[in-house]
Tab-separated table of C-alpha atoms in Angstrom:
chain	number	residue	atom	x	y	z
A	1355	MET	CA	163.108	144.953	-44.252
A	1356	SER	CA	163.609	145.926	-47.839
A	1357	LYS	CA	163.826	149.701	-48.107
A	1358	ASN	CA	161.682	149.834	-51.209
A	1359	ILE	CA	158.439	148.549	-49.706
A	1360	PRO	CA	156.065	151.518	-49.437
A	1361	ASP	CA	154.663	152.370	-45.975
A	1362	LYS	CA	151.117	151.481	-46.970
A	1363	VAL	CA	152.170	148.051	-48.157
A	1364	SER	CA	154.178	147.301	-45.013
A	1365	ASN	CA	151.179	148.497	-43.023
A	1366	ARG	CA	148.946	146.021	-44.841
A	1367	LEU	CA	151.534	143.240	-44.542
A	1368	THR	CA	151.428	143.518	-40.743
A	1369	LEU	CA	147.627	143.318	-40.855
A	1370	TYR	CA	147.807	140.226	-43.074
A	1371	HIS	CA	150.297	138.833	-40.591
A	1372	SER	CA	147.827	139.251	-37.700
A	1373	ILE	CA	145.171	137.381	-39.668
A	1374	LEU	CA	147.630	134.585	-40.495
A	1375	ALA	CA	148.643	134.271	-36.831
A	1376	GLU	CA	144.941	133.873	-36.026
A	1377	TYR	CA	144.507	131.193	-38.728
A	1378	ILE	CA	147.467	129.259	-37.307
A	1379	GLU	CA	145.957	129.465	-33.814
A	1380	LYS	CA	142.735	128.032	-35.200
A	1381	GLY	CA	144.599	125.237	-37.006
A	1382	HIS	CA	143.842	126.333	-40.590
A	1383	GLU	CA	146.424	125.347	-43.202
A	1384	TYR	CA	145.309	127.389	-46.208
A	1385	ILE	CA	143.968	130.881	-46.798
A	1386	SER	CA	142.767	132.652	-49.950
A	1387	SER	CA	143.271	136.269	-50.959
A	1388	PRO	CA	139.481	136.955	-50.891
A	1389	GLN	CA	139.334	135.654	-47.297
A	1390	ILE	CA	142.033	138.124	-46.299
A	1391	ALA	CA	140.561	140.937	-48.387
A	1392	GLN	CA	137.120	140.519	-46.855
A	1393	ARG	CA	138.502	140.835	-43.317
A	1394	LEU	CA	140.177	144.124	-44.175
A	1395	SER	CA	137.409	145.476	-46.424
A	1396	ILE	CA	139.837	145.841	-49.305
A	1397	ASP	CA	139.928	144.428	-52.803
A	1398	ASP	CA	141.484	140.988	-53.221
A	1399	SER	CA	143.476	142.163	-56.241
A	1400	GLN	CA	145.242	144.479	-53.764
A	1401	VAL	CA	146.102	141.523	-51.541
A	1402	ARG	CA	147.465	139.504	-54.469
A	1403	LYS	CA	149.490	142.491	-55.666
A	1404	ASP	CA	151.042	142.912	-52.214
A	1405	PHE	CA	151.923	139.207	-52.065
A	1406	LYS	CA	153.809	139.535	-55.349
A	1407	LEU	CA	156.332	141.637	-53.437
A	1408	LEU	CA	157.121	138.691	-51.166
A	1409	ASN	CA	159.658	136.011	-52.001
A	1410	ASN	CA	158.036	132.621	-51.824
A	1411	ALA	CA	154.546	133.576	-50.691
A	1412	GLY	CA	153.615	129.895	-50.487
A	1413	LYS	CA	150.936	129.879	-53.164
A	1414	CYS	CA	149.452	126.513	-54.132
A	1415	ARG	CA	146.335	125.315	-55.917
A	1416	VAL	CA	144.017	125.604	-52.902
A	1417	GLY	CA	145.260	129.023	-51.814
A	1418	TYR	CA	148.222	130.246	-49.806
A	1419	ILE	CA	149.899	128.012	-47.242
A	1420	VAL	CA	149.349	129.982	-44.049
A	1421	LYS	CA	152.640	129.062	-42.405
A	1422	GLU	CA	154.779	129.841	-45.487
A	1423	LEU	CA	152.993	133.101	-46.156
A	1424	LYS	CA	153.491	134.177	-42.537
A	1425	ASP	CA	157.213	133.310	-42.626
A	1426	SER	CA	157.617	135.166	-45.877
A	1427	ILE	CA	156.021	138.329	-44.480
A	1428	GLU	CA	158.269	138.093	-41.426
A	1429	LYS	CA	161.352	137.825	-43.606
A	1430	THR	CA	160.269	140.697	-45.820
A	1431	LEU	CA	159.475	143.002	-42.919
A	1432	GLY	CA	162.650	142.018	-41.082
A	1433	PHE	CA	161.119	140.827	-37.805
A	1434	ALA	CA	164.127	138.639	-37.204
A	1435	LYS	CA	166.477	141.387	-36.030
A	1436	ALA	CA	165.442	142.008	-32.433
A	1437	LYS	CA	165.911	145.490	-31.033
A	1438	ASP	CA	166.046	146.508	-27.370
A	1439	ALA	CA	164.355	149.652	-26.124
A	1440	PHE	CA	163.410	151.569	-22.988
A	1441	ILE	CA	160.081	153.228	-22.262
A	1442	VAL	CA	160.584	156.663	-20.744
A	1443	GLY	CA	157.536	157.850	-18.809
A	1444	ALA	CA	155.544	155.283	-16.805
A	1445	GLY	CA	152.182	157.025	-17.092
A	1446	HIS	CA	149.124	155.358	-18.623
A	1447	LEU	CA	150.566	155.371	-22.134
A	1448	GLY	CA	153.954	153.997	-21.052
A	1449	LEU	CA	152.278	151.242	-19.050
A	1450	ALA	CA	149.937	150.417	-21.939
A	1451	LEU	CA	152.902	150.040	-24.301
A	1452	ALA	CA	154.793	147.932	-21.727
A	1453	LYS	CA	151.808	145.570	-21.661
A	1454	TYR	CA	151.501	145.425	-25.448
A	1455	ASP	CA	152.827	141.889	-25.889
A	1456	ASN	CA	152.683	142.089	-29.644
A	1457	PHE	CA	155.856	144.189	-29.816
A	1458	ASN	CA	157.896	141.221	-28.742
A	1459	SER	CA	156.832	139.003	-31.592
A	1460	TYR	CA	157.798	141.773	-34.028
A	1461	GLY	CA	161.325	142.125	-32.687
A	1462	LEU	CA	160.926	145.003	-30.253
A	1463	ASN	CA	162.063	144.061	-26.759
A	1464	ILE	CA	161.181	146.537	-24.082
A	1465	LEU	CA	163.722	145.974	-21.339
A	1466	ALA	CA	162.625	148.487	-18.710
A	1467	LEU	CA	160.635	151.634	-17.952
A	1468	PHE	CA	161.826	154.895	-16.422
A	1469	ASP	CA	160.017	157.593	-14.475
A	1470	ASN	CA	160.829	160.270	-11.910
A	1471	ASP	CA	157.862	159.509	-9.626
A	1472	PRO	CA	159.232	157.762	-6.495
A	1473	HIS	CA	155.904	155.909	-6.058
A	1474	LYS	CA	156.374	154.083	-9.333
A	1475	ILE	CA	159.989	153.014	-8.878
A	1476	ASP	CA	160.666	149.258	-8.598
A	1477	ILE	CA	157.156	148.295	-9.656
A	1478	GLN	CA	157.080	145.456	-12.207
A	1479	VAL	CA	154.898	145.816	-15.306
A	1480	ASN	CA	154.617	142.770	-17.546
A	1481	ASN	CA	157.963	141.530	-16.176
A	1482	LYS	CA	159.661	144.835	-16.838
A	1483	GLN	CA	160.900	146.987	-13.982
A	1484	ILE	CA	160.323	150.720	-13.543
A	1485	PHE	CA	163.574	152.480	-12.643
A	1486	HIS	CA	164.250	156.046	-11.571
A	1487	ILE	CA	165.163	158.122	-14.612
A	1488	SER	CA	168.583	158.851	-13.065
A	1489	LYS	CA	169.494	155.191	-13.649
A	1490	LEU	CA	168.949	155.475	-17.391
A	1491	PRO	CA	172.404	156.645	-18.565
A	1492	ASN	CA	174.130	153.789	-16.778
A	1493	LEU	CA	171.628	151.116	-17.852
A	1494	ALA	CA	171.594	152.336	-21.448
A	1495	GLN	CA	175.353	151.898	-21.565
A	1496	ARG	CA	175.476	148.539	-19.779
A	1497	LEU	CA	172.611	147.016	-21.784
A	1498	ASN	CA	173.659	148.701	-25.006
A	1499	VAL	CA	170.241	150.297	-25.565
A	1500	ASP	CA	169.984	153.244	-27.940
A	1501	ILE	CA	166.208	153.272	-28.595
A	1502	ALA	CA	163.784	155.131	-26.312
A	1503	ILE	CA	160.000	155.232	-26.476
A	1504	LEU	CA	159.030	158.643	-25.156
A	1505	THR	CA	155.723	158.755	-23.253
A	1506	VAL	CA	156.203	161.639	-20.802
A	1507	PRO	CA	153.744	164.564	-20.578
A	1508	ARG	CA	154.116	167.038	-23.430
A	1509	GLN	CA	155.604	169.818	-21.296
A	1510	TYR	CA	158.573	167.631	-20.266
A	1511	ALA	CA	159.162	166.069	-23.663
A	1512	GLN	CA	162.016	168.338	-24.820
A	1513	GLU	CA	163.824	168.322	-21.482
A	1514	VAL	CA	163.640	164.523	-21.235
A	1515	ALA	CA	164.692	164.134	-24.895
A	1516	ASP	CA	167.788	166.250	-24.167
A	1517	TYR	CA	168.581	164.000	-21.221
A	1518	LEU	CA	168.151	160.890	-23.361
A	1519	ILE	CA	170.461	162.268	-26.017
A	1520	ASP	CA	173.087	163.018	-23.340
A	1521	SER	CA	172.677	159.359	-22.310
A	1522	ASN	CA	173.604	158.192	-25.835
A	1523	ILE	CA	170.074	157.361	-26.931
A	1524	LYS	CA	170.059	157.705	-30.720
A	1525	TYR	CA	166.509	156.755	-31.722
A	1526	ILE	CA	163.409	158.292	-30.148
A	1527	TRP	CA	159.932	156.932	-30.871
A	1528	ASN	CA	158.011	160.022	-29.822
A	1529	PHE	CA	154.471	159.406	-28.543
A	1530	THR	CA	154.147	162.929	-27.148
A	1531	PRO	CA	152.482	165.639	-29.240
A	1532	ALA	CA	155.629	167.781	-28.859
A	1533	VAL	CA	157.815	168.384	-31.900
A	1534	LEU	CA	161.305	167.668	-30.562
A	1535	ASP	CA	164.344	169.782	-31.314
A	1536	VAL	CA	167.263	167.341	-31.702
A	1537	PRO	CA	170.735	167.335	-33.273
A	1538	PRO	CA	170.996	165.873	-36.809
A	1539	HIS	CA	172.452	162.503	-35.720
A	1540	ILE	CA	169.387	161.713	-33.568
A	1541	LYS	CA	166.459	160.065	-35.330
A	1542	VAL	CA	162.944	160.849	-34.136
A	1543	TRP	CA	159.857	158.927	-35.253
A	1544	ASN	CA	156.701	160.831	-34.394
A	1545	GLU	CA	153.706	158.704	-33.542
A	1546	ASN	CA	151.225	161.222	-34.785
A	1547	LEU	CA	147.827	160.169	-33.412
A	1548	ILE	CA	146.259	163.433	-34.524
A	1549	ALA	CA	147.310	162.887	-38.131
A	1550	SER	CA	146.015	159.347	-37.939
A	1551	PHE	CA	142.655	160.538	-36.641
A	1552	LEU	CA	142.423	163.248	-39.310
A	1553	GLN	CA	143.086	160.657	-42.017
A	1554	PHE	CA	140.375	158.427	-40.541
A	1555	ALA	CA	137.968	161.352	-40.302
A	1556	CYS	CA	138.657	162.562	-43.824
A	1557	LYS	CA	138.580	159.185	-45.533
A	1558	GLU	CA	135.918	157.302	-43.679
A	1559	ILE	CA	133.752	159.438	-41.439
A	1560	ALA	CA	130.786	160.907	-43.259
B	883	MET	CA	139.804	168.027	-45.350
B	884	SER	CA	140.418	167.850	-49.026
B	885	LYS	CA	140.408	164.211	-50.106
B	886	ASN	CA	143.383	164.641	-52.403
B	887	ILE	CA	145.978	165.505	-49.783
B	888	PRO	CA	148.277	162.485	-49.438
B	889	ASP	CA	148.628	160.910	-45.961
B	890	LYS	CA	152.281	161.876	-45.657
B	891	VAL	CA	151.500	165.504	-46.397
B	892	SER	CA	148.632	165.656	-43.900
B	893	ASN	CA	150.941	164.001	-41.399
B	894	ARG	CA	153.548	166.730	-41.926
B	895	LEU	CA	150.890	169.465	-41.848
B	896	THR	CA	149.884	168.414	-38.337
B	897	LEU	CA	153.535	168.521	-37.273
B	898	TYR	CA	153.923	172.007	-38.790
B	899	HIS	CA	150.760	172.937	-36.912
B	900	SER	CA	152.295	171.879	-33.579
B	901	ILE	CA	155.359	174.021	-34.270
B	902	LEU	CA	153.158	177.002	-35.188
B	903	ALA	CA	151.104	176.596	-31.991
B	904	GLU	CA	154.395	176.706	-30.081
B	905	TYR	CA	155.516	179.867	-31.929
B	906	ILE	CA	152.222	181.570	-31.077
B	907	GLU	CA	152.632	180.611	-27.416
B	908	LYS	CA	156.088	182.202	-27.488
B	909	GLY	CA	154.749	185.355	-29.160
B	910	HIS	CA	156.556	184.982	-32.492
B	911	GLU	CA	154.826	186.573	-35.505
B	912	TYR	CA	156.835	185.120	-38.405
B	913	ILE	CA	158.393	181.793	-39.264
B	914	SER	CA	160.527	180.681	-42.227
B	915	SER	CA	160.452	177.351	-44.033
B	916	PRO	CA	164.075	176.561	-42.997
B	917	GLN	CA	163.106	177.098	-39.339
B	918	ILE	CA	160.310	174.551	-39.681
B	919	ALA	CA	162.419	172.179	-41.776
B	920	GLN	CA	165.257	172.167	-39.271
B	921	ARG	CA	162.907	171.188	-36.420
B	922	LEU	CA	161.654	168.182	-38.369
B	923	SER	CA	164.996	167.225	-39.928
B	924	ILE	CA	163.540	167.541	-43.409
B	925	ASP	CA	164.448	169.652	-46.420
B	926	ASP	CA	162.970	173.147	-46.561
B	927	SER	CA	161.991	172.659	-50.202
B	928	GLN	CA	159.649	169.945	-48.882
B	929	VAL	CA	158.077	172.408	-46.463
B	930	ARG	CA	157.567	175.014	-49.190
B	931	LYS	CA	156.095	172.389	-51.506
B	932	ASP	CA	153.606	171.325	-48.816
B	933	PHE	CA	152.599	174.948	-48.199
B	934	LYS	CA	151.783	175.356	-51.877
B	935	LEU	CA	148.867	172.978	-51.266
B	936	LEU	CA	147.358	175.428	-48.778
B	937	ASN	CA	145.106	178.286	-49.764
B	938	ASN	CA	146.481	181.529	-48.423
B	939	ALA	CA	149.525	180.249	-46.554
B	940	GLY	CA	150.249	183.791	-45.330
B	941	LYS	CA	153.584	184.261	-47.033
B	942	CYS	CA	155.174	187.707	-46.856
B	943	ARG	CA	158.633	189.148	-47.359
B	944	VAL	CA	159.976	188.191	-43.930
B	945	GLY	CA	158.560	184.652	-43.941
B	946	TYR	CA	155.182	183.142	-43.183
B	947	ILE	CA	152.762	184.871	-40.836
B	948	VAL	CA	152.423	182.280	-38.083
B	949	LYS	CA	148.756	182.950	-37.351
B	950	GLU	CA	147.656	182.868	-40.997
B	951	LEU	CA	149.663	179.753	-41.767
B	952	LYS	CA	148.154	177.980	-38.749
B	953	ASP	CA	144.598	178.964	-39.755
B	954	SER	CA	145.224	177.821	-43.280
B	955	ILE	CA	146.439	174.389	-42.136
B	956	GLU	CA	143.383	174.076	-39.900
B	957	LYS	CA	141.061	174.852	-42.785
B	958	THR	CA	142.854	172.466	-45.114
B	959	LEU	CA	142.828	169.597	-42.637
B	960	GLY	CA	139.227	170.291	-41.646
B	961	PHE	CA	139.711	170.754	-37.898
B	962	ALA	CA	136.592	172.837	-37.758
B	963	LYS	CA	134.078	169.970	-37.939
B	964	ALA	CA	134.016	168.599	-34.394
B	965	LYS	CA	133.268	164.912	-33.922
B	966	ASP	CA	132.075	163.183	-30.749
B	967	ALA	CA	133.432	159.805	-29.721
B	968	PHE	CA	133.465	157.257	-26.904
B	969	ILE	CA	136.492	155.395	-25.588
B	970	VAL	CA	135.679	151.730	-25.007
B	971	GLY	CA	138.063	150.095	-22.553
B	972	ALA	CA	139.293	152.136	-19.584
B	973	GLY	CA	142.649	150.396	-19.201
B	974	HIS	CA	145.956	152.238	-19.425
B	975	LEU	CA	145.602	152.978	-23.115
B	976	GLY	CA	142.013	154.210	-22.824
B	977	LEU	CA	142.950	156.445	-19.904
B	978	ALA	CA	146.005	157.757	-21.756
B	979	LEU	CA	143.848	158.713	-24.740
B	980	ALA	CA	141.230	160.294	-22.460
B	981	LYS	CA	143.971	162.505	-21.054
B	982	TYR	CA	145.383	163.411	-24.460
B	983	ASP	CA	144.143	167.009	-24.547
B	984	ASN	CA	145.381	167.578	-28.055
B	985	PHE	CA	142.467	165.650	-29.566
B	986	ASN	CA	140.118	168.407	-28.565
B	987	SER	CA	141.903	171.107	-30.484
B	988	TYR	CA	141.778	168.921	-33.590
B	989	GLY	CA	138.037	168.406	-33.459
B	990	LEU	CA	137.789	165.083	-31.645
B	991	ASN	CA	135.632	165.348	-28.526
B	992	ILE	CA	135.762	162.344	-26.264
B	993	LEU	CA	132.508	162.415	-24.323
B	994	ALA	CA	132.870	159.386	-22.055
B	995	LEU	CA	134.650	156.090	-21.403
B	996	PHE	CA	133.163	152.613	-20.977
B	997	ASP	CA	134.400	149.530	-19.178
B	998	ASN	CA	132.988	146.423	-17.546
B	999	ASP	CA	135.116	146.612	-14.391
B	1000	PRO	CA	132.843	147.716	-11.511
B	1001	HIS	CA	135.829	149.342	-9.750
B	1002	LYS	CA	136.275	151.810	-12.594
B	1003	ILE	CA	132.657	152.877	-13.014
B	1004	ASP	CA	131.803	156.510	-12.199
B	1005	ILE	CA	135.436	157.573	-11.960
B	1006	GLN	CA	136.177	160.864	-13.741
B	1007	VAL	CA	139.173	161.083	-16.079
B	1008	ASN	CA	140.010	164.503	-17.460
B	1009	ASN	CA	136.358	165.537	-16.904
B	1010	LYS	CA	135.034	162.482	-18.709
B	1011	GLN	CA	133.082	159.838	-16.834
B	1012	ILE	CA	133.635	156.085	-17.006
B	1013	PHE	CA	130.305	154.271	-17.473
B	1014	HIS	CA	129.468	150.587	-17.393
B	1015	ILE	CA	129.535	149.194	-20.912
B	1016	SER	CA	125.852	148.273	-20.620
B	1017	LYS	CA	125.048	152.003	-20.690
B	1018	LEU	CA	126.669	152.469	-24.097
B	1019	PRO	CA	123.734	151.663	-26.418
B	1020	ASN	CA	121.474	154.142	-24.685
B	1021	LEU	CA	124.099	156.906	-24.413
B	1022	ALA	CA	125.224	156.447	-28.012
B	1023	GLN	CA	121.659	157.008	-29.136
B	1024	ARG	CA	120.905	159.926	-26.818
B	1025	LEU	CA	124.183	161.741	-27.544
B	1026	ASN	CA	124.174	160.777	-31.213
B	1027	VAL	CA	127.652	159.242	-31.062
B	1028	ASP	CA	128.711	156.836	-33.795
B	1029	ILE	CA	132.508	156.817	-33.309
B	1030	ALA	CA	134.203	154.472	-30.844
B	1031	ILE	CA	137.871	154.293	-29.915
B	1032	LEU	CA	138.513	150.649	-29.083
B	1033	THR	CA	141.118	150.048	-26.362
B	1034	VAL	CA	140.039	146.756	-24.791
B	1035	PRO	CA	142.411	143.763	-24.468
B	1036	ARG	CA	142.970	141.947	-27.737
B	1037	GLN	CA	141.007	138.835	-26.733
B	1038	TYR	CA	137.790	140.840	-26.193
B	1039	ALA	CA	138.177	143.075	-29.235
B	1040	GLN	CA	135.867	141.184	-31.595
B	1041	GLU	CA	133.149	140.572	-29.010
B	1042	VAL	CA	133.139	144.222	-27.963
B	1043	ALA	CA	133.203	145.389	-31.597
B	1044	ASP	CA	130.097	143.259	-32.266
B	1045	TYR	CA	128.400	144.885	-29.271
B	1046	LEU	CA	129.343	148.358	-30.521
B	1047	ILE	CA	127.944	147.622	-33.961
B	1048	ASP	CA	124.690	146.420	-32.376
B	1049	SER	CA	124.657	149.775	-30.562
B	1050	ASN	CA	124.775	151.669	-33.883
B	1051	ILE	CA	128.436	152.600	-33.715
B	1052	LYS	CA	129.579	153.047	-37.323
B	1053	TYR	CA	133.241	154.054	-37.035
B	1054	ILE	CA	135.782	152.150	-34.957
B	1055	TRP	CA	139.255	153.513	-34.347
B	1056	ASN	CA	140.886	150.223	-33.428
B	1057	PHE	CA	143.878	150.464	-31.074
B	1058	THR	CA	143.900	146.722	-30.381
B	1059	PRO	CA	146.175	144.433	-32.402
B	1060	ALA	CA	143.118	142.357	-33.391
B	1061	VAL	CA	141.952	142.457	-36.994
B	1062	LEU	CA	138.199	142.984	-36.631
B	1063	ASP	CA	135.593	141.172	-38.657
B	1064	VAL	CA	132.839	143.711	-39.379
B	1065	PRO	CA	129.988	144.156	-41.863
B	1066	PRO	CA	130.724	146.305	-44.934
B	1067	HIS	CA	128.899	149.410	-43.665
B	1068	ILE	CA	131.175	149.661	-40.599
B	1069	LYS	CA	134.447	151.552	-41.056
B	1070	VAL	CA	137.467	150.428	-39.066
B	1071	TRP	CA	140.684	152.436	-38.836
B	1072	ASN	CA	143.509	150.313	-37.478
B	1073	GLU	CA	146.065	152.128	-35.385
B	1074	ASN	CA	148.878	149.844	-36.339
B	1075	LEU	CA	151.685	150.497	-33.842
B	1076	ILE	CA	153.613	147.476	-35.073
B	1077	ALA	CA	153.649	148.772	-38.655
B	1078	SER	CA	154.716	152.160	-37.384
B	1079	PHE	CA	157.582	150.627	-35.428
B	1080	LEU	CA	158.671	148.505	-38.393
B	1081	GLN	CA	158.754	151.616	-40.597
B	1082	PHE	CA	160.849	153.404	-37.978
B	1083	ALA	CA	163.176	150.419	-37.635
B	1084	CYS	CA	163.588	149.973	-41.362
B	1085	LYS	CA	164.064	153.627	-42.277
B	1086	GLU	CA	166.006	155.007	-39.381
B	1087	ILE	CA	167.499	152.390	-37.083
B	1088	ALA	CA	170.913	151.240	-38.211
């Protein structure tokens, strides 16, 4: 993914991509910018402007060629490079993410889940096994995984993050509301649902 | 919430807010911008710049007064106005969100969950009841709820969204990967986990 694509544009590109995937499923060959714009309640000049950032957006006289446009978005956003990750915390959120099949098509492979609850160990979720957390250091090393998706309860977040870091995890996608304290070489990406809701509330809710 | 605060700033303000809540829990009275910056791996000039957007950030000689800074963020982000919402889809994701206590302190009150699975009906989750989806139109009207958090499987997303709109829901926080087709007066906020992951991958993952 090109580093100079702003977050809002890459956000829209993934939404366009979902619409294109739907069009392909339905057997449509062409799509126009107003058709896309209408689905997202945005202006079609915005859509056209975003497509100018793509190499070879597949524009022709009758609109965009769905397949070419989709490929171009994938190339631009860098879906091709697959990345392996573990989910740490097999509660409702961890299980929901394990079942979220869409990740796979965007290059995120969830290999396994981890929890400390003996009742959950060895259960299969969407073809991924839940292991005891004590198996994580060894599996991370053997499978060469350095990305963890953290979905434990807030009060355990820091303790588990410390354990992950000791296990050579370098990237933490943090779904807990906790603000993690980590050394400078560890990268944390906070999935801030509160901020997202506040943006929704402020921009859209009367 | 003031409309002219950029998304990235409001995002950081909620993270600062979490750190401040933690400081209050621990009994600390003051906090410095470098202390906050270090926790988020950002520059402390960024933190100070963000605080300049707040009215009365509570700055004094020894740092910021934790309580005043926290209140000021709350006022700026508009936590005060509470909003009621329903969760539609009591699968793992719906249950995870129902248990996410943090929403409450940021003004989002989840009143109930809805599903069509008879095995889930009448179960209580975090003091919220799961009702059959057929009860939604009536409850939405009686409780004056016009916000729905959509957590059904992707393939039912559009059909359920149509049903919600017929039930006078006006705001849909869409956690499904489906791009919803809605009339212009309905506001949809897409929680785009794929876009979030791609931003993480592109900015931070080597």
